[in-house]
Amino acid sequence: MINYSLLPAVNATLNATSGILLTTGYILIKRGHINAHRNSMLLAFASSTLFLISYVTYHAHAGSHPFGGQGPVRLVYFTILISHILLAIVILPMARS
């Protein structure tokens, strides 16, 4: 049995790992280490794929929870949420190039 309450921490770890690997890959390519860059990018892709699987699994079982904040924090929350969604849509074609 899977303890779904652990998945948000797993998601954060996988997302951070992807970010570190992407940054490492950027540094490696700037230094001309092509094979190491390639390996870092492949690991970042794998970590991102595992994140997506874990994220979808969690939200399929946790369901939807409306944001309960009120006042200015609500505006901040929805601004971040909407920009996150739009950037996720925009990045898809760029990731394929």
N, CA, C and O of each residue as an XYZ file, in Angstrom:
388
protein
N       0.838     -1.195      0.000
C       0.000      0.000      0.000
C       0.875      1.248      0.000
O       1.852      1.331      0.744
N       0.526      2.192     -0.817
C       1.287      3.433     -0.915
C       0.736      4.457      0.075
O      -0.475      4.654      0.172
N       1.642      5.103      0.807
C       1.259      6.194      1.693
C       1.306      7.488      0.873
O       2.364      8.104      0.742
N       0.177      7.889      0.331
C       0.107      9.033     -0.571
C       0.477     10.347      0.102
O       0.832     11.308     -0.582
N       0.402     10.409      1.423
C       0.742     11.651      2.118
C       2.238     11.956      2.022
O       2.647     13.086      2.287
N       3.058     10.974      1.650
C       4.499     11.188      1.490
C       4.855     11.779      0.122
O       5.948     12.316     -0.060
N       3.941     11.680     -0.825
C       4.255     12.086     -2.189
C       4.582     13.576     -2.363
O       5.432     13.893     -3.195
N       3.960     14.507     -1.628
C       4.381     15.903     -1.795
C       5.870     16.110     -1.483
O       6.539     16.887     -2.166
N       6.391     15.429     -0.466
C       7.823     15.537     -0.156
C       8.662     14.885     -1.252
O       9.724     15.392     -1.612
N       8.184     13.765     -1.777
C       8.876     13.111     -2.886
C       8.879     14.042     -4.103
O       9.897     14.182     -4.781
N       7.741     14.671     -4.373
C       7.628     15.599     -5.503
C       8.614     16.754     -5.362
O       9.291     17.119     -6.323
N       8.693     17.323     -4.170
C       9.614     18.443     -3.939
C      11.063     18.001     -4.142
O      11.864     18.734     -4.722
N      11.392     16.816     -3.670
C      12.751     16.297     -3.824
C      13.086     16.057     -5.292
O      14.168     16.421     -5.753
N      12.162     15.447     -6.023
C      12.397     15.187     -7.440
C      12.502     16.488     -8.234
O      13.324     16.600     -9.144
N      11.681     17.456     -7.894
C      11.713     18.747     -8.585
C      13.026     19.471     -8.309
O      13.629     20.036     -9.221
N      13.471     19.457     -7.050
C      14.748     20.086     -6.694
C      15.905     19.372     -7.386
O      16.840     20.013     -7.865
N      15.838     18.054     -7.437
C      16.876     17.274     -8.112
C      16.952     17.654     -9.586
O      18.044     17.821    -10.130
N      15.811     17.790    -10.225
C      15.780     18.201    -11.630
C      16.429     19.567    -11.810
O      17.209     19.772    -12.740
N      16.109     20.492    -10.926
C      16.691     21.833    -11.002
C      18.197     21.821    -10.836
O      18.911     22.521    -11.554
N      18.681     21.032     -9.897
C      20.129     20.915     -9.682
C      20.803     20.303    -10.899
O      21.858     20.765    -11.333
N      20.185     19.258    -11.450
C      20.757     18.601    -12.627
C      20.761     19.522    -13.847
O      21.712     19.504    -14.628
N      19.719     20.319    -14.019
C      19.672     21.271    -15.128
C      20.761     22.338    -14.980
O      21.428     22.698    -15.950
N      20.928     22.832    -13.766
C      21.974     23.823    -13.509
C      23.358     23.219    -13.739
O      24.230     23.851    -14.335
N      23.547     21.996    -13.261
C      24.814     21.300    -13.473
C      25.079     21.109    -14.958
O      26.196     21.333    -15.425
N      24.056     20.698    -15.704
C      24.204     20.519    -17.145
C      24.573     21.803    -17.848
O      25.380     21.795    -18.777
N      23.992     22.905    -17.416
C      24.310     24.212    -18.000
C      25.785     24.559    -17.773
O      26.478     24.999    -18.689
N      26.240     24.358    -16.564
C      27.645     24.630    -16.237
C      28.569     23.722    -17.040
O      29.595     24.166    -17.555
N      28.198     22.452    -17.141
C      29.029     21.494    -17.870
C      29.156     21.856    -19.347
O      30.248     21.774    -19.910
N      28.058     22.253    -19.978
C      28.127     22.582    -21.406
C      28.939     23.866    -21.616
O      29.654     23.990    -22.610
N      28.832     24.814    -20.688
C      29.624     26.040    -20.787
C      31.117     25.736    -20.709
O      31.939     26.446    -21.290
N      31.460     24.660    -19.974
C      32.865     24.268    -19.825
C      33.319     23.299    -20.914
O      34.473     22.871    -20.938
N      32.387     22.958    -21.820
C      32.740     22.096    -22.936
C      32.703     20.606    -22.647
O      33.207     19.815    -23.444
N      32.123     20.207    -21.536
C      32.026     18.793    -21.163
C      30.727     18.210    -21.739
O      29.728     18.061    -21.036
N      30.771     17.893    -23.013
C      29.561     17.508    -23.747
C      28.941     16.222    -23.212
O      27.731     16.177    -22.989
N      29.728     15.190    -23.003
C      29.165     13.918    -22.522
C      28.578     14.048    -21.118
O      27.510     13.505    -20.834
N      29.277     14.766    -20.245
C      28.764     14.977    -18.888
C      27.478     15.806    -18.934
O      26.541     15.550    -18.177
N      27.440     16.800    -19.828
C      26.230     17.608    -20.007
C      25.062     16.719    -20.446
O      23.961     16.808    -19.904
N      25.320     15.873    -21.426
C      24.284     14.972    -21.934
C      23.749     14.080    -20.810
O      22.538     13.913    -20.666
N      24.653     13.515    -20.023
C      24.240     12.642    -18.916
C      23.426     13.406    -17.880
O      22.443     12.888    -17.350
N      23.833     14.631    -17.593
C      23.093     15.452    -16.644
C      21.693     15.763    -17.165
O      20.727     15.738    -16.403
N      21.581     16.056    -18.456
C      20.281     16.346    -19.049
C      19.374     15.108    -19.042
O      18.174     15.211    -18.786
N      19.958     13.948    -19.322
C      19.167     12.707    -19.292
C      18.675     12.398    -17.879
O      17.539     11.962    -17.693
N      19.531     12.625    -16.890
C      19.112     12.421    -15.502
C      18.040     13.434    -15.094
O      17.109     13.094    -14.365
N      18.171     14.667    -15.560
C      17.150     15.688    -15.275
C      15.814     15.290    -15.901
O      14.758     15.459    -15.292
N      15.872     14.763    -17.116
C      14.644     14.307    -17.782
C      14.018     13.155    -17.006
O      12.802     13.121    -16.818
N      14.845     12.209    -16.554
C      14.336     11.070    -15.779
C      13.712     11.543    -14.471
O      12.635     11.084    -14.090
N      14.384     12.457    -13.790
C      13.865     12.988    -12.534
C      12.552     13.742    -12.759
O      11.626     13.627    -11.956
N      12.469     14.499    -13.828
C      11.245     15.232    -14.154
C      10.107     14.277    -14.507
O       8.951     14.519    -14.163
N      10.444     13.199    -15.192
C       9.432     12.196    -15.542
C       8.889     11.526    -14.283
O       7.680     11.339    -14.143
N       9.793     11.165    -13.367
C       9.348     10.571    -12.095
C       8.505     11.558    -11.297
O       7.526     11.173    -10.658
N       8.891     12.840    -11.337
C       8.100     13.876    -10.674
C       6.680     13.914    -11.241
O       5.704     13.941    -10.491
N       6.577     13.916    -12.563
C       5.256     13.990    -13.191
C       4.393     12.789    -12.798
O       3.210     12.940    -12.493
N       4.987     11.613    -12.807
C       4.247     10.403    -12.420
C       3.787     10.506    -10.968
O       2.632     10.218    -10.656
N       4.681     10.911    -10.096
C       4.354     11.044     -8.679
C       3.304     12.127     -8.452
O       2.384     11.947     -7.654
N       3.441     13.244     -9.147
C       2.503     14.365     -9.022
C       1.091     13.955     -9.446
O       0.117     14.223     -8.743
N       1.001     13.306    -10.597
C      -0.308     12.870    -11.099
C      -0.899     11.807    -10.174
O      -2.098     11.823     -9.895
N      -0.070     10.895     -9.703
C      -0.538      9.859     -8.773
C      -1.105     10.488     -7.510
O      -2.192     10.121     -7.065
N      -0.375     11.430     -6.934
C      -0.841     12.089     -5.718
C      -2.175     12.798     -5.943
O      -3.117     12.625     -5.169
N      -2.246     13.590     -7.000
C      -3.471     14.363     -7.226
C      -4.642     13.497     -7.672
O      -5.797     13.884     -7.490
N      -4.367     12.341     -8.248
C      -5.447     11.407     -8.590
C      -6.064     10.819     -7.322
O      -7.251     10.493     -7.300
N      -5.263     10.684     -6.273
C      -5.769     10.095     -5.032
C      -6.162     11.130     -3.984
O      -7.036     10.867     -3.158
N      -5.537     12.293     -4.006
C      -5.824     13.318     -2.997
C      -7.035     14.163     -3.379
O      -7.686     14.759     -2.521
N      -7.324     14.205     -4.664
C      -8.456     15.006     -5.110
C      -8.130     16.488     -5.112
O      -6.973     16.885     -4.969
N      -9.139     17.280     -5.272
C      -8.981     18.726     -5.350
C      -9.280     19.350     -3.990
O     -10.249     18.985     -3.324
N      -8.446     20.284     -3.596
C      -8.640     21.001     -2.334
C      -8.622     22.496     -2.638
O      -7.580     23.032     -3.015
N      -9.755     23.178     -2.481
C      -9.777     24.608     -2.788
C      -8.886     25.402     -1.835
O      -8.751     25.065     -0.659
N      -8.283     26.461     -2.369
C      -7.434     27.327     -1.558
C      -8.310     28.098     -0.584
O      -9.294     28.720     -0.983
N      -7.954     28.057      0.686
C      -8.788     28.672      1.714
C      -8.336     30.037      2.175
O      -8.998     30.664      3.001
N      -7.212     30.509      1.651
C      -6.693     31.805      2.087
C      -7.592     32.958      1.661
O      -8.305     32.883      0.660
N      -7.536     34.021      2.448
C      -8.337     35.219      2.169
C      -7.439     36.442      2.122
O      -6.327     36.423      2.650
N      -7.910     37.489      1.502
C      -7.180     38.754      1.476
C      -6.057     38.750      0.450
O      -6.150     38.073     -0.574
N      -4.986     39.512      0.724
C      -3.884     39.663     -0.235
C      -3.191     38.341     -0.590
O      -2.724     38.171     -1.717
N      -3.122     37.417      0.354
C      -2.452     36.147      0.076
C      -3.176     35.364     -1.020
O      -2.558     34.600     -1.762
N      -4.478     35.561     -1.111
C      -5.260     34.890     -2.162
C      -4.845     35.390     -3.549
O      -4.703     34.602     -4.484
N      -4.655     36.693     -3.670
C      -4.218     37.282     -4.930
C      -2.816     36.772     -5.300
O      -2.558     36.423     -6.452
N      -1.930     36.734     -4.324
C      -0.569     36.236     -4.561
C      -0.620     34.777     -4.996
O       0.044     34.390     -5.958
N      -1.408     33.966     -4.289
C      -1.522     32.545     -4.606
C      -1.997     32.330     -6.043
O      -1.391     31.565     -6.792
N      -3.071     32.999     -6.421
C      -3.623     32.794     -7.762
C      -2.731     33.393     -8.850
O      -2.703     32.881     -9.969
N      -2.009     34.462     -8.544
C      -1.044     35.014     -9.504
C       0.051     33.993     -9.782
O       0.406     33.758    -10.937
N       0.586     33.386     -8.727
C       1.624     32.360     -8.895
C       1.055     31.141     -9.605
O       1.700     30.593    -10.499
N      -0.132     30.712     -9.226
C      -0.753     29.537     -9.834
C      -0.978     29.734    -11.337
O      -0.626     28.869    -12.139
N      -1.557     30.856    -11.709
C      -1.857     31.111    -13.126
C      -0.572     31.240    -13.943
O      -0.487     30.721    -15.056
N       0.433     31.935    -13.389
C       1.697     32.052    -14.130
C       2.371     30.690    -14.259
O       2.991     30.401    -15.283
N       2.258     29.860    -13.240
C       2.824     28.507    -13.284
C       2.162     27.675    -14.388
O       2.845     26.986    -15.145
N       0.862     27.742    -14.471
C       0.122     26.994    -15.499
C       0.501     27.484    -16.893
O       0.771     26.679    -17.785
N       0.522     28.803    -17.081
C       0.864     29.356    -18.394
C       2.297     28.999    -18.799
O       2.539     28.650    -19.954
N       3.243     29.081    -17.869
C       4.625     28.729    -18.182
C       4.770     27.237    -18.485
O       5.574     26.855    -19.335
N       4.001     26.398    -17.800
C       4.045     24.964    -18.081
C       3.551     24.672    -19.496
O       4.064     23.770    -20.157
N       2.569     25.421    -19.958
C       2.052     25.252    -21.310
C       3.073     25.737    -22.337
O       3.302     25.074    -23.348
N       3.680     26.884    -22.079
C       4.626     27.487    -23.008
C       5.905     26.662    -23.142
O       6.504     26.618    -24.216
N       6.324     26.009    -22.062
C       7.599     25.279    -22.088
C       7.541     24.020    -22.939
O       8.578     23.557    -23.415
N       6.374     23.462    -23.139
C       6.269     22.211    -23.898
C       6.910     22.285    -25.285
O       7.741     21.435    -25.606
N       6.560     23.258    -26.111
C       7.215     23.309    -27.426
C       8.718     23.593    -27.324
O       9.500     23.106    -28.141
N       9.116     24.377    -26.326
C      10.538     24.700    -26.178
C      11.332     23.476    -25.714
O      12.500     23.333    -26.077
N      10.736     22.612    -24.939
C      11.420     21.415    -24.457
C      11.677     20.442    -25.591
O      12.609     19.641    -25.511
N      10.884     20.489    -26.634
C      11.038     19.588    -27.772
C      12.130     20.040    -28.718
O      12.595     19.241    -29.531
N      12.565     21.313    -28.641
C      13.568     21.816    -29.590
C      14.953     21.354    -29.225
O      15.917     21.685    -29.915
